[in-house]
Short mmCIF file of C-alpha atoms and ligand atoms in Angstrom, two decimals:
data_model
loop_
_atom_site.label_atom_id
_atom_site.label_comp_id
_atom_site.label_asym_id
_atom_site.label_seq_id
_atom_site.Cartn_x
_atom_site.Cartn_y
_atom_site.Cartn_z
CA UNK V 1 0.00 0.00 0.00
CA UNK V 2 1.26 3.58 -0.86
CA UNK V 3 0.95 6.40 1.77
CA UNK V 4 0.93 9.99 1.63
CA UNK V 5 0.45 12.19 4.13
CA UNK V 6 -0.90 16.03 2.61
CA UNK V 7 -2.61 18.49 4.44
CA UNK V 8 -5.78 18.72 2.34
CA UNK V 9 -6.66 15.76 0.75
CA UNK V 10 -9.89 16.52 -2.42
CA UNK V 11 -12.09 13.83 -3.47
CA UNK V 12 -12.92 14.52 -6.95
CA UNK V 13 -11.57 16.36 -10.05
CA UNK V 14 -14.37 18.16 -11.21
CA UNK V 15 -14.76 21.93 -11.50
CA UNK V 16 -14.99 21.86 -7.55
CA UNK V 17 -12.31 20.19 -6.93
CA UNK V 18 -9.56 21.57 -9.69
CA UNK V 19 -10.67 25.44 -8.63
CA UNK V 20 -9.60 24.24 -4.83
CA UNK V 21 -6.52 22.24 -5.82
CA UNK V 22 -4.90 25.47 -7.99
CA UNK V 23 -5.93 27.96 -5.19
CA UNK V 24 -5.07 26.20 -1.36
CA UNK V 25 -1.60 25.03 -3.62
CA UNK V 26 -1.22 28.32 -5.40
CA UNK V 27 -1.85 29.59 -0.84
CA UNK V 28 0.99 27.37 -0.09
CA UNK V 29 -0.76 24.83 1.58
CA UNK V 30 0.17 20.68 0.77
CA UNK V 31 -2.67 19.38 -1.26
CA UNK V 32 -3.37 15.80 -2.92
CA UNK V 33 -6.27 15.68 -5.30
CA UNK V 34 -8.04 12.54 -6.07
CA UNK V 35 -9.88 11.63 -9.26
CA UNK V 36 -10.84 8.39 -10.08
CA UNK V 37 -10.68 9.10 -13.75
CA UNK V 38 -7.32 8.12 -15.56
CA UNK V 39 -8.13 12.45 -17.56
CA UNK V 40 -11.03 14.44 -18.13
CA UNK V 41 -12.36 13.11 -21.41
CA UNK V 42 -15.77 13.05 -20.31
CA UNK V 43 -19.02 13.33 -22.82
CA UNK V 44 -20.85 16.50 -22.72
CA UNK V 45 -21.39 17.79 -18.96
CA UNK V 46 -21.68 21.73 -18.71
CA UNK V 47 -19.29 23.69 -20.70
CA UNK V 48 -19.93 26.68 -19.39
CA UNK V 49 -17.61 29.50 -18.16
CA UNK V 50 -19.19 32.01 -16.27
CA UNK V 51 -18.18 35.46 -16.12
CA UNK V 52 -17.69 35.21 -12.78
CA UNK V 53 -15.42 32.76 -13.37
CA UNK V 54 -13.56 34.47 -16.17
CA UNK V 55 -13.00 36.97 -13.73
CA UNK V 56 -11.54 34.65 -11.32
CA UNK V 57 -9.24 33.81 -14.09
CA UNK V 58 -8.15 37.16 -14.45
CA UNK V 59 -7.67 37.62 -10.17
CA UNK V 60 -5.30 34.72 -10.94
CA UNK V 61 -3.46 36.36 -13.52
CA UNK V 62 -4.49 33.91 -16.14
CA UNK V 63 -6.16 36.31 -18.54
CA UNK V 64 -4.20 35.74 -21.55
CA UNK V 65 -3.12 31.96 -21.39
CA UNK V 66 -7.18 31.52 -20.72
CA UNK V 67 -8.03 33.79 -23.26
CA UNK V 68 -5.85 31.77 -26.11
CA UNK V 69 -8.40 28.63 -25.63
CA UNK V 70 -10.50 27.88 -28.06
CA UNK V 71 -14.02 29.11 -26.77
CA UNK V 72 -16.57 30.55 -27.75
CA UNK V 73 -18.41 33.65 -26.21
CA UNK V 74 -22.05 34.10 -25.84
CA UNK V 75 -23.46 37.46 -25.43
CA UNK V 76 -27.41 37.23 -24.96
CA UNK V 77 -30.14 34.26 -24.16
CA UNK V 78 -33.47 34.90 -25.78
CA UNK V 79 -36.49 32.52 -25.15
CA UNK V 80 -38.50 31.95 -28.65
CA UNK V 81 -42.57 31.10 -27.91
CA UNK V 82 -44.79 30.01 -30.84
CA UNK V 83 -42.04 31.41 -33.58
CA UNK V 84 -41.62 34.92 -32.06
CA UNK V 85 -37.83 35.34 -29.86
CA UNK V 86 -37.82 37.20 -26.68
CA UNK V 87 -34.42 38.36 -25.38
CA UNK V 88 -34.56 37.39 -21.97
CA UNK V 89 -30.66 37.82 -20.87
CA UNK V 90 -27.63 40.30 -21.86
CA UNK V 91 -24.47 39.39 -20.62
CA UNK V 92 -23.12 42.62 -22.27
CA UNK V 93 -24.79 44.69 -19.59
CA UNK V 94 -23.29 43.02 -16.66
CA UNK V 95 -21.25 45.13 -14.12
CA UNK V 96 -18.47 43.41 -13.99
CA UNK V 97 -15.36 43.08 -16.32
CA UNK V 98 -16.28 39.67 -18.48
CA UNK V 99 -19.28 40.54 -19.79
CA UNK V 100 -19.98 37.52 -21.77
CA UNK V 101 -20.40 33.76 -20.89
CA UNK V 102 -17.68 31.15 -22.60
CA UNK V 103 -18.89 27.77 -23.78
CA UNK V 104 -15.78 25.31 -24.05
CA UNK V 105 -15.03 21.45 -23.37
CA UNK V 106 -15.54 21.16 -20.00
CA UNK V 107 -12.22 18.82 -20.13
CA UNK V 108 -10.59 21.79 -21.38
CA UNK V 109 -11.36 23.92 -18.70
CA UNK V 110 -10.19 21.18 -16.34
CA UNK V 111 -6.83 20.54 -17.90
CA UNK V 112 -5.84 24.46 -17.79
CA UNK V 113 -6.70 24.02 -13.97
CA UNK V 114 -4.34 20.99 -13.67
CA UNK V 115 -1.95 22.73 -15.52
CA UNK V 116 -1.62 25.82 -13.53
CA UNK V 117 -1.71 24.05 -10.39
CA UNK V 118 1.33 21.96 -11.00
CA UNK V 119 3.42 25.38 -11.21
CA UNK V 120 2.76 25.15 -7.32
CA UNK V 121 5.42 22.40 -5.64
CA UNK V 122 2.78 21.55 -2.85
CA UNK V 123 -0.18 20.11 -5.79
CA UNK V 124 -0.06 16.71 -6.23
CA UNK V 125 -3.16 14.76 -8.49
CA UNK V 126 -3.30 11.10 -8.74
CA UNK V 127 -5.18 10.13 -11.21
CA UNK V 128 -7.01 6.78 -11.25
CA UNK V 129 -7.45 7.29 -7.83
CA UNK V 130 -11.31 6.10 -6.88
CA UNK V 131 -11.47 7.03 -2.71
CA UNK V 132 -13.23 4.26 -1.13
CA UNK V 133 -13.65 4.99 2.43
CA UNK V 134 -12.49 7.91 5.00
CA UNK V 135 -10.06 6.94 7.74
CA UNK V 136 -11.39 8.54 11.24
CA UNK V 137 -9.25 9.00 14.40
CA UNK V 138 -9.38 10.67 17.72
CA UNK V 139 -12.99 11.53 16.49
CA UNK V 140 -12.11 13.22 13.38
CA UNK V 141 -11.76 12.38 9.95
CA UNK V 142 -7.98 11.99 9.02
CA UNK V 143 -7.82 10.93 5.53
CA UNK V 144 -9.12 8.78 3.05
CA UNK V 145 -8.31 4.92 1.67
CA UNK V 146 -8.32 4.36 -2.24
CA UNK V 147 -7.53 2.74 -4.92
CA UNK V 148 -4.58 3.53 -6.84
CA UNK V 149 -4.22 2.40 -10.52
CA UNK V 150 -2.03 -0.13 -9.33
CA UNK V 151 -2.68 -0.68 -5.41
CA UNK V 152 -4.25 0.49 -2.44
CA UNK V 153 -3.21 3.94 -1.04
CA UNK V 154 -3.91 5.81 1.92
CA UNK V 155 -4.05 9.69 2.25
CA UNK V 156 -3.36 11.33 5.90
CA UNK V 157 -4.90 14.68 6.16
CA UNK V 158 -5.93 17.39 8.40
CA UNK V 159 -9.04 17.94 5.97
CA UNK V 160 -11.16 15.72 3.79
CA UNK V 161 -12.73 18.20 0.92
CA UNK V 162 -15.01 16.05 -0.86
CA UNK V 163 -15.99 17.23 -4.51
CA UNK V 164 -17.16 14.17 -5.87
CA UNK V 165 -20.17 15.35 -7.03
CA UNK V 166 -23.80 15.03 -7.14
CA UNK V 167 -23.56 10.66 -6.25
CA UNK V 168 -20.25 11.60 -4.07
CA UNK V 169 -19.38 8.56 -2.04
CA UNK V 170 -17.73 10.25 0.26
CA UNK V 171 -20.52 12.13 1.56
CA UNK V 172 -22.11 8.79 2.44
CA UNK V 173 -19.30 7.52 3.81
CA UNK V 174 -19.38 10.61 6.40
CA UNK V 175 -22.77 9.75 7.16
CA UNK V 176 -24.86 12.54 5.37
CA UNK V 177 -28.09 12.77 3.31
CA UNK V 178 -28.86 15.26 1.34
CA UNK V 179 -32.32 16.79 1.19
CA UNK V 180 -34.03 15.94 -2.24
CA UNK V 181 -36.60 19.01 -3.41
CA UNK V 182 -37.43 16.76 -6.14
CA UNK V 183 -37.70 18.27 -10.14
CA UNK V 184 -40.60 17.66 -12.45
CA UNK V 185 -38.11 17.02 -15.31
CA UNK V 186 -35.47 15.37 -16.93
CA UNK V 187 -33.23 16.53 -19.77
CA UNK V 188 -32.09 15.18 -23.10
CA UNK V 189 -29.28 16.29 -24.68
CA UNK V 190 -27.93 16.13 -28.09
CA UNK V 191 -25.63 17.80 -30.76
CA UNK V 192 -26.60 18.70 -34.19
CA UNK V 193 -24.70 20.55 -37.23
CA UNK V 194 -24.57 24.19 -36.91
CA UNK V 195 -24.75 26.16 -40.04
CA UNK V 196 -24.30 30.30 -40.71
CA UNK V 197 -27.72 31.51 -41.27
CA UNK V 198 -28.99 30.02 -38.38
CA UNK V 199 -30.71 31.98 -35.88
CA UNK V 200 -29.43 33.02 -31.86
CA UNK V 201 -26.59 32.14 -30.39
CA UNK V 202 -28.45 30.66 -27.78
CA UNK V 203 -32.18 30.41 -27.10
CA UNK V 204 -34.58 28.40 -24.84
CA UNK V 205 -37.30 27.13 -27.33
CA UNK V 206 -41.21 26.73 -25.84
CA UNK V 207 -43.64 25.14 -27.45
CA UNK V 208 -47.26 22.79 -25.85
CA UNK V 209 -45.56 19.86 -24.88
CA UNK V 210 -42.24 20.99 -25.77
CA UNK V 211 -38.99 22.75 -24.56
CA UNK V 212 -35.52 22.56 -26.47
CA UNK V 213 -32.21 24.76 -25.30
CA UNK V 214 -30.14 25.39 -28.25
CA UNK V 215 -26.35 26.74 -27.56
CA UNK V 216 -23.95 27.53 -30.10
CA UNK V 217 -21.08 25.44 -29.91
CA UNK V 218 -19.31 27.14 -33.42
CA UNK V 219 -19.82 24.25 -36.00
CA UNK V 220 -22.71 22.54 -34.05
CA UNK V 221 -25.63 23.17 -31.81
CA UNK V 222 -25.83 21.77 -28.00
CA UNK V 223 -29.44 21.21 -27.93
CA UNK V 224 -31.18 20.13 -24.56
CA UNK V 225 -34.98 18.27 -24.97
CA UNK V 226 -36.51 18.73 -21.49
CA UNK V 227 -39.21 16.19 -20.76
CA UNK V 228 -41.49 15.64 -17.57
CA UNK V 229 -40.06 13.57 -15.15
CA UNK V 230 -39.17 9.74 -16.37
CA UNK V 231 -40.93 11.17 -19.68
CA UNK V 232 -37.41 9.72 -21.80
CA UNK V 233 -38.61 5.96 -21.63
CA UNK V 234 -41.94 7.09 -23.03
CA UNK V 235 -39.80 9.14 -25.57
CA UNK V 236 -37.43 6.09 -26.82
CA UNK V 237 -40.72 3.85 -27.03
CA UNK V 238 -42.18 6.18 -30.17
CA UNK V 239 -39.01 5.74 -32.00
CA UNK V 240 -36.13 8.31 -33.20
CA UNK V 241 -38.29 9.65 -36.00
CA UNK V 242 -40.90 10.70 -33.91
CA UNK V 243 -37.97 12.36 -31.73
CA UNK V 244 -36.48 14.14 -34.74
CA UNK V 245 -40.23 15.21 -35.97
CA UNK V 246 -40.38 16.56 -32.42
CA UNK V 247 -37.22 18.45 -31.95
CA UNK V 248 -38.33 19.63 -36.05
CA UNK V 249 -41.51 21.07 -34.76
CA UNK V 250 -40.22 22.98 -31.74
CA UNK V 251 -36.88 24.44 -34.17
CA UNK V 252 -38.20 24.45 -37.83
CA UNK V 253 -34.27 25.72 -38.64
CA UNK V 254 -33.13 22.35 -37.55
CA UNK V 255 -35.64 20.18 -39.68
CA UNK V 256 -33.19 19.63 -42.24
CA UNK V 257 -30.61 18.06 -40.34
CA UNK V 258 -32.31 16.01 -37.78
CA UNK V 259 -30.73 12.56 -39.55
CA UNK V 260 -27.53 13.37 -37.60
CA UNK V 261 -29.30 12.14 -34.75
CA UNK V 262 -28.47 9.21 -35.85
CA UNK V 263 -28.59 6.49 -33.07
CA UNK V 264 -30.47 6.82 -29.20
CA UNK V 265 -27.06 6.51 -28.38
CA UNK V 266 -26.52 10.17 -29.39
CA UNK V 267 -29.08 10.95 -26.89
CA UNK V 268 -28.30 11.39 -23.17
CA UNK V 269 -30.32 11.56 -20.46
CA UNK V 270 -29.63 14.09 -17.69
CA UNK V 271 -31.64 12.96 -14.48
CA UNK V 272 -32.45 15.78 -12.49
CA UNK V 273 -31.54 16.30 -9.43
CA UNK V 274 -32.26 19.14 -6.83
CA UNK V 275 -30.81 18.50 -3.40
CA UNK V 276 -28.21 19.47 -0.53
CA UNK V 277 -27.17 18.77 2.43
CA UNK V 278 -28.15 20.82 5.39
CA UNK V 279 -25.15 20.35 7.30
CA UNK V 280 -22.09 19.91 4.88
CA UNK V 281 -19.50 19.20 7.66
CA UNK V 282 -17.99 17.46 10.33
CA UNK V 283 -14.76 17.49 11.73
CA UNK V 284 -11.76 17.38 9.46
CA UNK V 285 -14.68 16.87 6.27
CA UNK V 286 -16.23 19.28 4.26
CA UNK V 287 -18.31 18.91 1.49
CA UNK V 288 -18.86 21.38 -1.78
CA UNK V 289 -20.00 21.57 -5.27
CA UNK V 290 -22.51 19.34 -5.89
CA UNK V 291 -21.30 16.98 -2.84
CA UNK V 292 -22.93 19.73 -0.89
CA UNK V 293 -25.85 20.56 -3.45
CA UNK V 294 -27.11 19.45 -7.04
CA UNK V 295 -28.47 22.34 -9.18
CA UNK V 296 -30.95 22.07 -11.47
CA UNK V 297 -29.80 22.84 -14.96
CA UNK V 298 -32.32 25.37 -15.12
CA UNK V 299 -29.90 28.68 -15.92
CA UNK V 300 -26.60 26.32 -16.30
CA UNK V 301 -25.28 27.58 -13.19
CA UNK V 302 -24.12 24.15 -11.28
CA UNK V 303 -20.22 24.81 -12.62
CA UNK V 304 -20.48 28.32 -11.16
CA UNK V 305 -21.81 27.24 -7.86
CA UNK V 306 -19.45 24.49 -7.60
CA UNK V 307 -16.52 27.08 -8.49
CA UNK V 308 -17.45 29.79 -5.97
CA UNK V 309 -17.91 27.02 -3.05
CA UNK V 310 -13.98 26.25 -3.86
CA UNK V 311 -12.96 29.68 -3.55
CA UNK V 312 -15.30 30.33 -0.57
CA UNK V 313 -13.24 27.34 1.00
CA UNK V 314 -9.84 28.71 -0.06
CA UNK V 315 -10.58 31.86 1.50
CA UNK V 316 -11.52 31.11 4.41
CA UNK V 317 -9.58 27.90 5.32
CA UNK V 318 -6.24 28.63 3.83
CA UNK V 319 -4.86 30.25 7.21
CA UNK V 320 -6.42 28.08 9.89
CA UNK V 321 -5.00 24.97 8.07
CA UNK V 322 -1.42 26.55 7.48
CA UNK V 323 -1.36 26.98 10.76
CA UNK V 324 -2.57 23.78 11.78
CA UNK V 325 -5.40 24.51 13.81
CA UNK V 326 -8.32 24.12 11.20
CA UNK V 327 -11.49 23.59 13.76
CA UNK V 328 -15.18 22.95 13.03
CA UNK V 329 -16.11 26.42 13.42
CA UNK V 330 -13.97 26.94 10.37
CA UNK V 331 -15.18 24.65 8.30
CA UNK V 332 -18.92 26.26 9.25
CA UNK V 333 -18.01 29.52 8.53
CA UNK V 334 -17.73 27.95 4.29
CA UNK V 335 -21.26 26.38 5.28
CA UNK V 336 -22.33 29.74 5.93
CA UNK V 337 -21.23 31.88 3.58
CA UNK V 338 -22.54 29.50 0.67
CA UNK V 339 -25.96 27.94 1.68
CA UNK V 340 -27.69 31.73 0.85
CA UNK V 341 -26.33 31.43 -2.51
CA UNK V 342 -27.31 27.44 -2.64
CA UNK V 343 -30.82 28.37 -1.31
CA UNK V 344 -32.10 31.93 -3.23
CA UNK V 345 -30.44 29.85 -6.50
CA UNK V 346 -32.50 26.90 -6.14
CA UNK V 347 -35.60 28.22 -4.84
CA UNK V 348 -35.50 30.36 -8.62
CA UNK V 349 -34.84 27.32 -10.54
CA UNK V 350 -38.15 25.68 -9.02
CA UNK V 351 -40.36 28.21 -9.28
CA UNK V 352 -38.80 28.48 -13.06
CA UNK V 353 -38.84 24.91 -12.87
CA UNK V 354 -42.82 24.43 -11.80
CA UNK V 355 -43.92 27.66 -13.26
CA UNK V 356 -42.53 28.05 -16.27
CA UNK V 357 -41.14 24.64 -17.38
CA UNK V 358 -43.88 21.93 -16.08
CA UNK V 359 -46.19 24.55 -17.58
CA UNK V 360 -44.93 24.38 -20.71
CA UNK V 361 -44.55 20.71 -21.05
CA UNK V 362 -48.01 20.53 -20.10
CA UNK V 363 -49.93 22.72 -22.41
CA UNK V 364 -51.44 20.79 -25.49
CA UNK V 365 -52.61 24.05 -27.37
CA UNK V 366 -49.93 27.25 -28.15
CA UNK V 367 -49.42 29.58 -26.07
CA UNK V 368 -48.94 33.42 -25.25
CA UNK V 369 -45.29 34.36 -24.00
CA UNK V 370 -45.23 34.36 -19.98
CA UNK V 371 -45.37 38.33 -18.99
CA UNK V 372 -41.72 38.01 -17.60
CA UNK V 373 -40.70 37.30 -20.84
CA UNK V 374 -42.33 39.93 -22.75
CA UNK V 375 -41.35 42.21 -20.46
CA UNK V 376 -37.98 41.42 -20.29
CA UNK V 377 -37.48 41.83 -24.35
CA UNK V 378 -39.76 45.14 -24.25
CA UNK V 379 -37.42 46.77 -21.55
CA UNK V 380 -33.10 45.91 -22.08
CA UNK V 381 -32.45 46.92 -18.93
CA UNK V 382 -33.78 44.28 -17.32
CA UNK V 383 -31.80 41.93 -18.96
CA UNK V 384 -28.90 42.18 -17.09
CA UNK V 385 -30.87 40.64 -13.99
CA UNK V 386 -31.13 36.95 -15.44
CA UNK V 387 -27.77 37.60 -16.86
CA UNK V 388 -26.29 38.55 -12.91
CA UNK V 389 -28.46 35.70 -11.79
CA UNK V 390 -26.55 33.18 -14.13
CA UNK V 391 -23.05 34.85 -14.90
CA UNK V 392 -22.14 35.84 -11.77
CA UNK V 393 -24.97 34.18 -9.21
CA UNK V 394 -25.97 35.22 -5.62
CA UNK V 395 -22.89 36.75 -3.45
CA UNK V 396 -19.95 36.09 -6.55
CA UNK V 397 -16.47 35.17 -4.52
CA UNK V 398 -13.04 37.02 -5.61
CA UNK V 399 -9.66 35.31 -4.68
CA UNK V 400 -8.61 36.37 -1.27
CA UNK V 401 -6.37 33.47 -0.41
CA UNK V 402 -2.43 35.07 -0.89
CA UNK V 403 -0.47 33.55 -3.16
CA UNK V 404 2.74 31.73 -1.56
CA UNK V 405 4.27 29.41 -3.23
C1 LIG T 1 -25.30 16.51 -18.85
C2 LIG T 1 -24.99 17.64 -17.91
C3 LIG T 1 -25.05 18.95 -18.37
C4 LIG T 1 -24.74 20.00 -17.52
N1 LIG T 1 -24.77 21.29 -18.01
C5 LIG T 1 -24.35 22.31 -17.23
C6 LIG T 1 -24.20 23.63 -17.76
O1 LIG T 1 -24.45 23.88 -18.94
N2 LIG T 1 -23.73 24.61 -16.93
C7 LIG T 1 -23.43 24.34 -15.63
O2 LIG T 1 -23.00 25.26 -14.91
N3 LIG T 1 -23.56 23.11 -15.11
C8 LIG T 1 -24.00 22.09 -15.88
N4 LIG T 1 -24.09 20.84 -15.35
C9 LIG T 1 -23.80 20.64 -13.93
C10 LIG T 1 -22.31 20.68 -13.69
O3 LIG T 1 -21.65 19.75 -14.55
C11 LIG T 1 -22.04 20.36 -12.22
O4 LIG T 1 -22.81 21.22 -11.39
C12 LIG T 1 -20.58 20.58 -11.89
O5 LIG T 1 -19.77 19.78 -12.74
C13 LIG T 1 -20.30 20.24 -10.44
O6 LIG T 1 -18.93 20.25 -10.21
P1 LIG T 1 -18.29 19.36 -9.05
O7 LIG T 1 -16.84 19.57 -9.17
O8 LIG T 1 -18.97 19.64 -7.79
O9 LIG T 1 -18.68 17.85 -9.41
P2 LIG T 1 -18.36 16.99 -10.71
O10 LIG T 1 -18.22 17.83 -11.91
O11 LIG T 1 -19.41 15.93 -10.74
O12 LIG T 1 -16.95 16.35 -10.42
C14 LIG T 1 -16.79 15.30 -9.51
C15 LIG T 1 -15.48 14.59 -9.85
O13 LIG T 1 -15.21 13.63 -8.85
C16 LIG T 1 -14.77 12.44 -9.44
N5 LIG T 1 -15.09 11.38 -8.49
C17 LIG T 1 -16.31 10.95 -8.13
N6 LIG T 1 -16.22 10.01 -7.18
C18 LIG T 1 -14.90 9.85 -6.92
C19 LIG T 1 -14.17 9.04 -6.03
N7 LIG T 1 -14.79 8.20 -5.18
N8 LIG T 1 -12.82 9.12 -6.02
C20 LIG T 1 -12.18 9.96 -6.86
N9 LIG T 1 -12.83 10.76 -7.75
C21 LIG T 1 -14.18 10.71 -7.76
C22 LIG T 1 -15.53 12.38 -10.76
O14 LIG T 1 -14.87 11.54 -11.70
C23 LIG T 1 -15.53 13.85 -11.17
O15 LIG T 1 -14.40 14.18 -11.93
C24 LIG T 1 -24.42 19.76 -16.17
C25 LIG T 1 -24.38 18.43 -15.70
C26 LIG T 1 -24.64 17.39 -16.56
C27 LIG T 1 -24.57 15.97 -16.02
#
């Protein structure tokens, strides 16, 4: 068995964990990331970059090397109802100094986080790492077993983060349950060819009975096909033409080039998950991202959420654990700082999600645009509220945590 003793051991190399790794190494602080994956080739998952997170990038000094990935930027979110489009969000108003949102590979994104956290001697990743259990002493938790790609190792720490995500083990393994709010949906998604000519960037499609997001991913369309709860069983049973007729009706521009969807297999279901924990640590744990919470994907804001929880964290636990007295208070004081932004976030995206979405899906006859809608494409200025509320979310987190490498 291998051994390594680190003073922050993080479970899990999503955004969560990555955005902690690069900021309590770039701090100073000793810290071995786990990810059970041997990279982060990993099909479509939320490629979105937040402004707020672009300006993290910038806090961090990264503008340039981040700005030379390919991405591509996204300006404006318009909702289209029976054939007419509503702008509904403007990035371009937003008060802060990204004023777009950036859609790239979400492996990308991950590997530029890897990359400039090796600069930092203290980072250490393993790879092919899957943490099994957590080791607890002297009433504590004090590290965590795995398995390496070749054997068993075992990581001594003076805190557990866990960031493995919305099924994270670890979380279970402390002994917590999150709180399910439940969601009436479930979301299919999809790529098809993008051509010039075709219309917004990015749009939220309503129809009776239907709902497809379209983003513009350069030489293709991300397209999402929400359904009502366990509705993609139902969906599969009609057939793929019936699917492409469907996703035809609700985007007429995409008729012609439905074939590509050529297989179910080109279809995946996102199950949809609203939940988090109401305590999200203990001592020497703490949980974040969506460990602590799963988002609905209603606004595409679970990256951001996960991101800000990681520099919430850095912040505020940076000193106590350099100087090695990291207590439980500590670790409540992350708790508390993030569970407004968890809650106001996820009470929207159910009322969007019951109001606006169920309602939708379950109208049989068209439909007049919701008021919020037509009033948010009569008066611009309102637009930059849904673009705050998804660019930069409730209470956005700047890095605090010195650099001291
Ligand atoms: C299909 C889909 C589309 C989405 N679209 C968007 C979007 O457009 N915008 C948006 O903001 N969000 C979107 N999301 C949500 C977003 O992906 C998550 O909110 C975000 O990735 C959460 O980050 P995280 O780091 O907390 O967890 P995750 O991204 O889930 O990362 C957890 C990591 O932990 C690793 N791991 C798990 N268990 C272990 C273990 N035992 N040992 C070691 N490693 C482990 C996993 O391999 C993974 O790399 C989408 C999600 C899905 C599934």
């Amino acid at each position: 068995m291998d051994r390594v003793t680190t003073r922050l051991c993080i479970v899990g190399g999503g955004p969560a964990g990555m955005m902690a790794g690069l900021l309590f190494a770039r701090a100073g602080i000793d810290v071995t990331v786990l990810e059970k994956h041997a990279d982060f080739l990993r099909d479509f998952r939320g490629d979105t970059i937040h402004p707020s997170t672009l300006d993290l990038m910038d806090e961090l000094g990264f503008t340039e090397r981040f700005r030379a990935l390919p991405q591509r930027r996204v300006e404006t979110f318009s909702g289209v109802v029976d054939g007419r489009s509503y702008r509904v969000a403007d990035f371009s108003r937003l008060p802060t100094r990204n004023r777009f949102l950036s859609f790239m590979p979400q492996w990308d994104f991950l590997d530029f986080l890897a990359g400039a956290a090796a600069q930092y001697s203290g980072f250490r990743l393993l790879r092919r790492t899957e943490a099994r259990d957590l080791i607890e002493a002297d009433g504590r938790i004090a590290g965590v077993r795995a398995d390496g790609p070749d054997r068993p190792v075992e990581i001594r720490s003076d805190l557990v983060l866990c960031a493995d995500g919305r099924h994270s083990r670890m979380r279970a393994r402390a002994g917590f349950t999150p709180r399910a709010f439940g969601a009436p949906i479930d979301v299919l998604w999809f790529r098809l060819p993008r051509r010039d000519g075709d219309p917004e960037a990015a749009a939220g499609r309503f129809g009776p009975g239907r709902i497809l997001i379209t983003l513009d991913r350069g030489d293709l369309w991300q397209c999402a096909y929400v359904v009502p709860k366990g509705g993609d069983a139902e969906l599969r049973a009609k057939g793929l033409p019936a699917f492409r007729a469907a996703v035809a009706a609700i985007a007429p521009f995409l008729a012609d080039r439905t074939a590509a969807i050529a297989d179910w297999d080109d279809v995946k279901l996102l199950t949809v998950t609203v939940d988090r924990l109401d305590r999200w640590y203990r001592p020497g744990l703490l949980c974040i991202g969506d460990a602590a919470h799963a988002m609905s994907p209603v606004g595409g804001v679970g990256i951001n959420l996960a991101i800000q929880d990681a520099v919430a964290a850095a912040n505020l636990l940076v000193e106590p654990l350099r100087a090695g007295r990291l207590s439980e208070a500590d670790l409540a004081r992350v708790q508390a700082r993030r569970m407004f932004p968890v809650r106001a976030t996820q009470a929207l995206q159910r009322m969007i999600q019951s109001r606006v979405i169920a309602a939708s899906l379950a109208a049989d006859a068209p439909f007049r645009a919701p008021l919020a809608l037509r009033l948010l494409d009569a008066v611009p200025r309102l637009q930059v509220l849904p673009a705050r509320m998804i660019g930069m979310g409730v209470r956005p987190e700047h890095v605090r945590a010195p650099l001291r490498a």
